[in-house]
């Protein structure tokens, strides 16, 4: 099926496919790996409440904003801003999106590579079941000179294979099968975690908020996490929406995506924290938290290696449905603006990410002494993209849709014919005033400027 505009642009073929790809982009390592460690480092329950608050107050309206810009222009991010505001500087926001999405793709692929190592370790029976052995296994692995690097490259190559096949065949088909399987497995693990000895402590940590732990830094992290998890701020949802058919109801699709994404993040928290307290792991371990905790859960179950293999396989799949959406941001740009064929555009994107990803992969070992503001390259990429580029991109998009583009375009995209409905008025109010003010306030406050 082809689009209605001038060029023969690809489109997703079914409504279910649209939801599956949007949810596939949103649900990924952000929910299962990043959310638990951010929550663990920022005080647990209070962080989670702020996160959920940002998802619904700012996240849903911002997904709608990206959807509107994407579908009304059916273009890559840079062209989309240019089409809606010709001759103005808004397209610069598109460049931030393209650059930052490659940064995210680089460090994200390192962690996705870890899931492959764990999968193979489980399948080949190399995964230790003893807690301290597991700890050594993992720290030796990530600080190694070549294994993390190899897995990062393998992951990026697999990503290349899917994305280079194109929007419908590669992306849509994969997402349709994997998302339901992932969710079922998560629910099973969640039930299992609730029977662990540390369950009440873990659940208490996640569900009883202690607001004294919240400061401007953790607010910024909660907002960055909400944006990261929903794939907004850099044009991930914008690019996907440029492939949506006209019948898709954008408001409903945005809400469904946000609800399912949040559900998976909470499930991940309920799986991880009981185990963290059962096995005496520090909730503040950072990026390594989930990888040290999960195997401990599996290996103590009957048939542990099978559970571990299944889980890491699905986590890998959840990662790839997200990395294809990150890659698509710059691929669409290289294809349409630089006139490269799809294979070359994909190769260029993946090539840059491989070089940067290699540096990130080694930043837990041989390159761990290279630090900027006390952060390793991996941490720097994560911080700059999630806590700087995502909020800035989100703010610009919100102002753009709220103030700059024609109301008729918004109404048409949201399938409104006559007078605006109350929810559309609320959406525009949030995009005009609330979102820009909230993002600016939190951002400047955490920088110590106000
Ligand atoms: N949302 C994904 C996750 O939670 C990450 C992601 C995919 C993303 N595409 C993106 C983040 C585009 C920012 C921009 O794992």
XYZ file of C-alpha atoms and ligand atoms in Angstrom:
465
model
C 0.000 0.000 0.000
C 1.405 3.367 -0.926
C 0.958 6.787 0.548
C -1.229 9.575 -0.748
C 1.491 12.134 -1.391
C 3.915 12.794 -4.183
C 6.440 10.036 -3.640
C 6.096 6.295 -3.323
C 6.625 6.207 0.374
C 6.186 3.016 2.332
C 3.361 2.593 4.822
C 2.503 0.187 7.589
C -0.263 -2.053 6.325
C -2.637 -2.702 9.232
C -3.882 -0.898 12.329
C -2.615 -3.685 14.548
C 0.730 -3.344 12.830
C 0.775 0.364 13.657
C 0.123 -0.254 17.347
C 2.613 -3.120 17.445
C 5.373 -1.017 15.907
C 4.686 2.011 18.117
C 4.625 -0.194 21.218
C 7.614 -2.127 19.874
C 9.554 1.116 19.622
C 8.507 2.236 23.083
C 8.978 -1.048 24.938
C 12.599 -2.016 25.131
C 15.644 -1.824 27.321
C 14.278 1.512 28.492
C 11.565 -0.302 30.426
C 13.326 -3.440 31.535
C 16.911 -2.304 32.007
C 16.920 1.495 32.368
C 13.741 2.069 34.370
C 14.666 -0.269 37.277
C 18.168 1.147 37.648
C 17.020 4.759 37.413
C 14.283 4.035 39.966
C 16.812 2.233 42.169
C 19.265 5.131 42.055
C 16.614 7.796 42.612
C 14.742 6.493 45.621
C 12.254 3.942 44.207
C 8.570 4.755 44.733
C 8.775 8.528 44.527
C 10.716 8.268 41.278
C 8.132 5.896 39.854
C 5.264 8.240 40.698
C 7.042 11.186 39.051
C 7.785 9.005 36.051
C 4.127 7.995 35.647
C 3.067 11.606 36.146
C 5.379 12.734 33.313
C 4.260 9.896 31.043
C 0.652 11.043 31.159
C 1.016 14.805 31.623
C 3.752 15.371 29.025
C 4.356 12.035 27.304
C 0.958 11.387 25.744
C 0.584 14.966 24.426
C 4.116 14.840 23.039
C 3.519 11.540 21.259
C 0.413 13.143 19.716
C 2.519 16.153 18.691
C 5.119 13.944 17.001
C 2.401 11.877 15.339
C 0.779 15.039 13.957
C 4.023 16.409 12.527
C 5.011 13.018 11.093
C 1.762 11.975 9.464
C 0.806 15.385 8.108
C 4.108 15.701 6.267
C 4.973 12.054 5.544
C 8.623 12.996 5.643
C 11.792 12.450 7.601
C 12.184 14.623 10.670
C 14.174 17.462 9.150
C 11.967 17.771 6.084
C 8.861 17.539 8.246
C 9.733 20.692 10.213
C 10.739 22.437 7.007
C 7.483 21.577 5.243
C 5.340 22.887 8.078
C 7.393 26.053 8.615
C 9.216 26.807 5.366
C 12.197 29.088 5.572
C 12.318 29.043 9.376
C 14.851 27.492 11.678
C 12.644 24.765 13.164
C 14.272 22.102 11.030
C 17.356 22.431 13.250
C 15.423 20.409 15.812
C 15.453 17.619 13.262
C 19.243 17.641 13.228
C 19.370 17.314 17.013
C 17.066 14.310 16.641
C 19.188 12.637 13.993
C 22.445 13.148 15.899
C 21.118 12.194 19.313
C 19.343 9.105 17.986
C 22.678 7.814 16.707
C 24.206 8.453 20.156
C 21.408 6.483 21.786
C 21.724 3.716 19.235
C 25.429 3.406 20.108
C 25.173 2.885 23.849
C 21.886 1.017 23.611
C 23.468 -1.553 21.299
C 26.116 -2.280 23.919
C 23.464 -3.325 26.425
C 21.557 -5.201 23.734
C 24.854 -6.998 23.072
C 24.979 -8.029 26.748
C 21.591 -9.734 26.302
C 23.135 -11.830 23.525
C 26.063 -12.868 25.714
C 23.661 -13.882 28.473
C 21.462 -15.754 26.038
C 24.399 -17.750 24.707
C 25.731 -18.324 28.231
C 22.356 -19.738 29.280
C 22.052 -21.944 26.209
C 25.565 -23.339 26.506
C 25.307 -23.903 30.259
C 27.981 -21.344 31.146
C 25.725 -19.233 33.344
C 26.689 -19.707 37.012
C 23.910 -20.163 39.551
C 25.789 -18.953 42.586
C 25.383 -15.236 43.373
C 29.030 -14.344 43.813
C 30.067 -16.384 40.774
C 27.410 -14.587 38.775
C 28.758 -11.269 39.910
C 32.275 -12.242 38.807
C 30.974 -13.668 35.538
C 29.264 -10.399 34.676
C 32.023 -8.021 35.781
C 34.656 -10.051 33.964
C 32.502 -10.014 30.860
C 31.760 -6.284 30.692
C 35.299 -5.257 31.529
C 36.770 -7.599 28.907
C 38.719 -6.378 25.903
C 36.757 -7.937 23.122
C 33.593 -9.875 24.033
C 31.398 -6.813 24.747
C 32.744 -5.266 21.568
C 31.971 -8.315 19.462
C 28.409 -8.554 20.774
C 27.792 -4.870 20.119
C 28.882 -5.325 16.525
C 26.849 -8.542 16.126
C 23.775 -6.790 17.474
C 24.207 -3.845 15.125
C 24.613 -6.211 12.183
C 21.388 -8.017 13.074
C 19.723 -4.643 13.346
C 21.057 -3.840 9.891
C 19.539 -7.015 8.460
C 16.059 -6.162 9.732
C 16.070 -2.472 8.914
C 17.539 -2.763 5.451
C 14.574 -4.972 4.458
C 12.310 -1.966 4.762
C 9.434 -0.682 6.760
C 6.706 -3.218 6.169
C 8.482 -6.502 5.849
C 11.195 -6.028 8.400
C 9.814 -3.788 11.082
C 6.117 -4.531 11.123
C 6.298 -8.297 10.910
C 8.814 -8.640 13.695
C 6.914 -6.389 16.082
C 3.624 -8.230 15.565
C 4.962 -11.521 16.899
C 7.308 -10.431 19.605
C 5.434 -7.957 21.725
C 2.743 -10.375 22.977
C 5.301 -13.095 23.754
C 7.419 -10.673 25.759
C 4.487 -9.478 27.838
C 3.350 -13.009 28.750
C 6.811 -13.970 29.891
C 7.133 -10.813 31.974
C 3.856 -11.568 33.750
C 5.079 -15.088 34.565
C 8.324 -13.735 36.053
C 6.425 -11.111 37.952
C 4.334 -13.764 39.721
C 7.493 -15.704 40.503
C 9.208 -12.648 42.029
C 6.250 -12.013 44.304
C 7.022 -15.335 46.032
C 10.653 -14.474 46.773
C 11.622 -13.874 50.425
C 12.451 -10.200 49.692
C 9.122 -9.581 47.930
C 7.515 -7.309 50.497
C 10.647 -5.205 50.874
C 11.045 -4.938 47.099
C 7.425 -4.092 46.437
C 7.511 -1.607 49.332
C 10.574 0.075 47.819
C 8.729 0.534 44.538
C 5.259 1.403 45.795
C 5.743 3.440 48.957
C 7.063 6.782 47.827
C 9.455 8.742 49.999
C 9.328 12.238 48.547
C 12.302 13.418 50.550
C 14.392 11.488 48.021
C 13.196 13.675 45.138
C 15.334 16.631 44.091
C 15.668 18.495 40.813
C 18.161 15.955 39.542
C 15.824 13.024 40.091
C 12.926 14.984 38.573
C 15.024 15.533 35.447
C 15.914 11.846 35.408
C 12.247 10.852 35.759
C 11.314 13.155 32.884
C 14.244 11.966 30.750
C 13.244 8.373 31.498
C 9.612 9.045 30.514
C 10.722 10.545 27.192
C 13.291 7.824 26.561
C 10.805 5.099 27.289
C 8.174 6.557 24.956
C 10.742 7.194 22.182
C 9.807 10.871 22.082
C 11.876 14.045 21.882
C 14.109 12.993 19.022
C 11.531 12.185 16.404
C 11.231 8.426 16.845
C 7.454 8.573 16.942
C 7.451 11.337 14.332
C 9.310 9.149 11.855
C 7.065 6.136 12.482
C 3.931 8.270 12.130
C 5.130 9.314 8.699
C 4.402 5.696 7.691
C 0.952 5.480 9.366
C -2.106 5.087 7.127
C -4.667 7.905 7.267
C -7.309 5.895 9.133
C -5.218 5.413 12.259
C -6.579 7.430 15.181
C -3.545 9.173 16.555
C -4.915 10.073 20.004
C -5.975 6.530 20.728
C -2.731 5.087 19.422
C -0.696 7.491 21.615
C -2.658 6.552 24.734
C -2.449 2.809 24.073
C 1.294 3.053 23.552
C 1.809 4.988 26.774
C -0.371 2.653 28.851
C 1.303 -0.521 27.588
C 4.762 0.986 27.933
C 4.124 2.004 31.528
C 2.632 -1.390 32.309
C 5.802 -3.127 31.113
C 8.056 -0.784 33.118
C 6.081 -1.453 36.294
C 6.186 -5.209 35.624
C 9.954 -4.960 35.253
C 10.176 -3.128 38.586
C 8.059 -5.783 40.288
C 10.330 -8.483 38.872
C 13.608 -6.805 39.802
C 13.178 -5.251 43.243
C 12.009 -8.317 45.183
C 15.089 -10.084 43.801
C 17.351 -7.130 44.606
C 16.331 -7.344 48.261
C 16.323 -11.141 48.338
C 19.879 -11.417 47.042
C 21.273 -8.359 48.807
C 22.151 -6.373 45.679
C 22.323 -2.579 45.995
C 19.357 -0.889 44.263
C 21.834 1.844 43.337
C 24.099 -0.359 41.238
C 23.301 1.617 38.061
C 23.403 0.156 34.549
C 24.584 -3.261 35.751
C 21.689 -3.749 38.198
C 19.323 -5.775 36.039
C 22.023 -7.984 34.588
C 23.240 -8.983 38.030
C 19.778 -9.505 39.454
C 17.856 -11.362 36.765
C 20.122 -14.385 36.282
C 19.969 -14.959 40.031
C 16.188 -15.275 39.783
C 16.288 -17.665 36.856
C 19.070 -19.874 38.037
C 17.203 -20.616 41.229
C 14.121 -21.807 39.361
C 13.654 -25.367 38.166
C 14.891 -25.473 34.577
C 16.616 -22.141 35.213
C 18.796 -22.078 32.136
C 15.748 -22.435 29.883
C 13.999 -19.505 31.570
C 17.151 -17.432 31.342
C 17.624 -18.250 27.673
C 14.007 -17.435 26.886
C 14.087 -14.183 28.805
C 17.308 -12.878 27.309
C 16.134 -13.853 23.870
C 12.965 -11.828 24.308
C 14.884 -8.931 25.826
C 17.090 -8.975 22.780
C 13.976 -8.930 20.594
C 12.477 -6.037 22.562
C 15.765 -4.203 22.052
C 15.796 -4.735 18.336
C 12.230 -3.449 17.865
C 13.449 -0.282 19.619
C 16.763 0.085 17.806
C 15.056 -0.193 14.456
C 12.991 2.844 15.391
C 16.102 4.780 16.447
C 17.869 3.805 13.238
C 14.874 4.780 11.146
C 15.201 8.436 12.225
C 18.518 8.900 10.456
C 17.900 6.344 7.716
C 14.794 8.237 6.554
C 16.914 11.402 6.556
C 19.827 9.904 4.582
C 17.437 8.256 2.138
C 15.238 11.255 1.424
C 17.570 14.208 1.846
C 20.900 12.715 0.822
C 19.310 10.486 -1.828
C 21.032 7.298 -0.697
C 19.353 3.971 -1.409
C 17.862 2.211 1.619
C 20.791 -0.215 1.966
C 23.395 2.565 1.858
C 21.431 4.790 4.228
C 21.161 1.894 6.666
C 24.843 1.003 6.293
C 25.868 4.591 7.005
C 23.742 4.833 10.142
C 24.856 1.462 11.466
C 28.479 2.230 10.523
C 28.582 5.399 12.632
C 26.813 3.633 15.492
C 29.317 0.777 15.332
C 32.310 3.089 15.789
C 30.687 4.982 18.654
C 29.225 1.776 20.106
C 32.680 0.183 20.170
C 33.950 3.011 22.367
C 30.936 2.634 24.667
C 31.379 -1.144 24.819
C 34.951 -0.750 26.032
C 34.155 2.020 28.501
C 33.423 -0.552 31.228
C 36.926 -2.002 30.818
C 39.978 -0.822 28.869
C 38.560 2.671 28.293
C 37.078 3.159 31.753
C 39.644 5.847 32.581
C 38.473 8.124 29.800
C 36.039 10.359 31.619
C 34.182 13.575 30.920
C 32.748 15.376 33.964
C 33.379 12.153 35.875
C 31.344 10.063 33.422
C 32.570 7.271 31.168
C 31.801 7.597 27.456
C 28.839 5.235 27.890
C 27.433 7.303 30.754
C 28.114 10.548 28.910
C 26.194 9.431 25.815
C 23.319 8.273 27.976
C 23.264 11.476 30.025
C 23.570 13.897 27.123
C 20.997 12.174 24.957
C 18.425 11.387 27.662
C 18.752 14.344 29.992
C 19.658 17.069 27.509
C 18.615 16.212 23.932
C 15.335 14.478 24.779
C 13.936 17.299 26.936
C 15.156 20.004 24.543
C 13.751 18.143 21.520
C 10.491 17.530 23.374
C 10.172 21.191 24.297
C 10.805 22.429 20.762
C 8.304 19.949 19.288
C 5.708 20.956 21.828
C 6.111 24.675 21.134
C 6.089 23.957 17.419
C 2.809 22.066 17.417
C 1.218 24.293 20.065
C 2.099 27.658 18.542
C 3.436 27.387 15.019
C 1.480 24.962 12.902
C -1.984 25.592 11.598
C -4.871 24.402 13.815
C -6.557 22.901 10.766
C -3.668 20.483 10.314
C -3.961 19.396 13.931
C -7.705 18.913 13.671
C -7.411 16.987 10.442
C -4.751 14.691 11.832
C -6.761 14.054 14.970
C -9.821 13.286 12.810
C -11.832 16.214 14.188
C -14.250 17.801 11.738
C -16.155 20.536 13.514
C -15.574 22.371 16.792
C -12.659 21.065 18.763
C -13.443 18.468 21.381
C -12.474 19.125 25.012
C -9.571 16.667 24.899
C -8.106 18.414 21.873
C -8.347 21.761 23.666
C -6.599 20.218 26.658
C -3.929 18.731 24.410
C -3.200 22.086 22.813
C -3.196 23.845 26.172
C -0.593 21.366 27.451
C 1.527 21.704 24.323
C 1.373 25.501 24.424
C 1.940 26.209 28.077
C 2.363 23.292 30.442
C 4.906 21.145 28.610
C 7.336 23.914 27.600
C 7.172 25.530 31.049
C 7.568 22.261 32.941
C 10.441 21.047 30.806
C 12.255 24.391 30.955
C 11.804 24.643 34.708
C 13.084 21.165 35.476
C 15.910 21.425 33.000
C 17.239 24.797 34.179
C 16.735 23.868 37.793
C 18.815 20.736 37.497
C 21.580 22.741 35.825
C 21.512 25.034 38.840
C 20.504 28.060 36.744
C 17.254 28.733 38.614
N 11.759 3.656 23.855
C 12.860 2.772 23.708
C 13.059 2.017 25.014
O 12.405 2.267 25.970
C 14.101 3.508 23.292
C 13.915 4.233 22.014
C 13.517 3.699 20.835
C 14.122 5.609 21.770
N 13.446 4.680 19.892
C 13.821 5.836 20.426
C 14.514 6.632 22.588
C 13.901 7.119 19.855
C 14.599 7.912 22.037
C 14.300 8.151 20.698
O 13.878 1.156 25.096
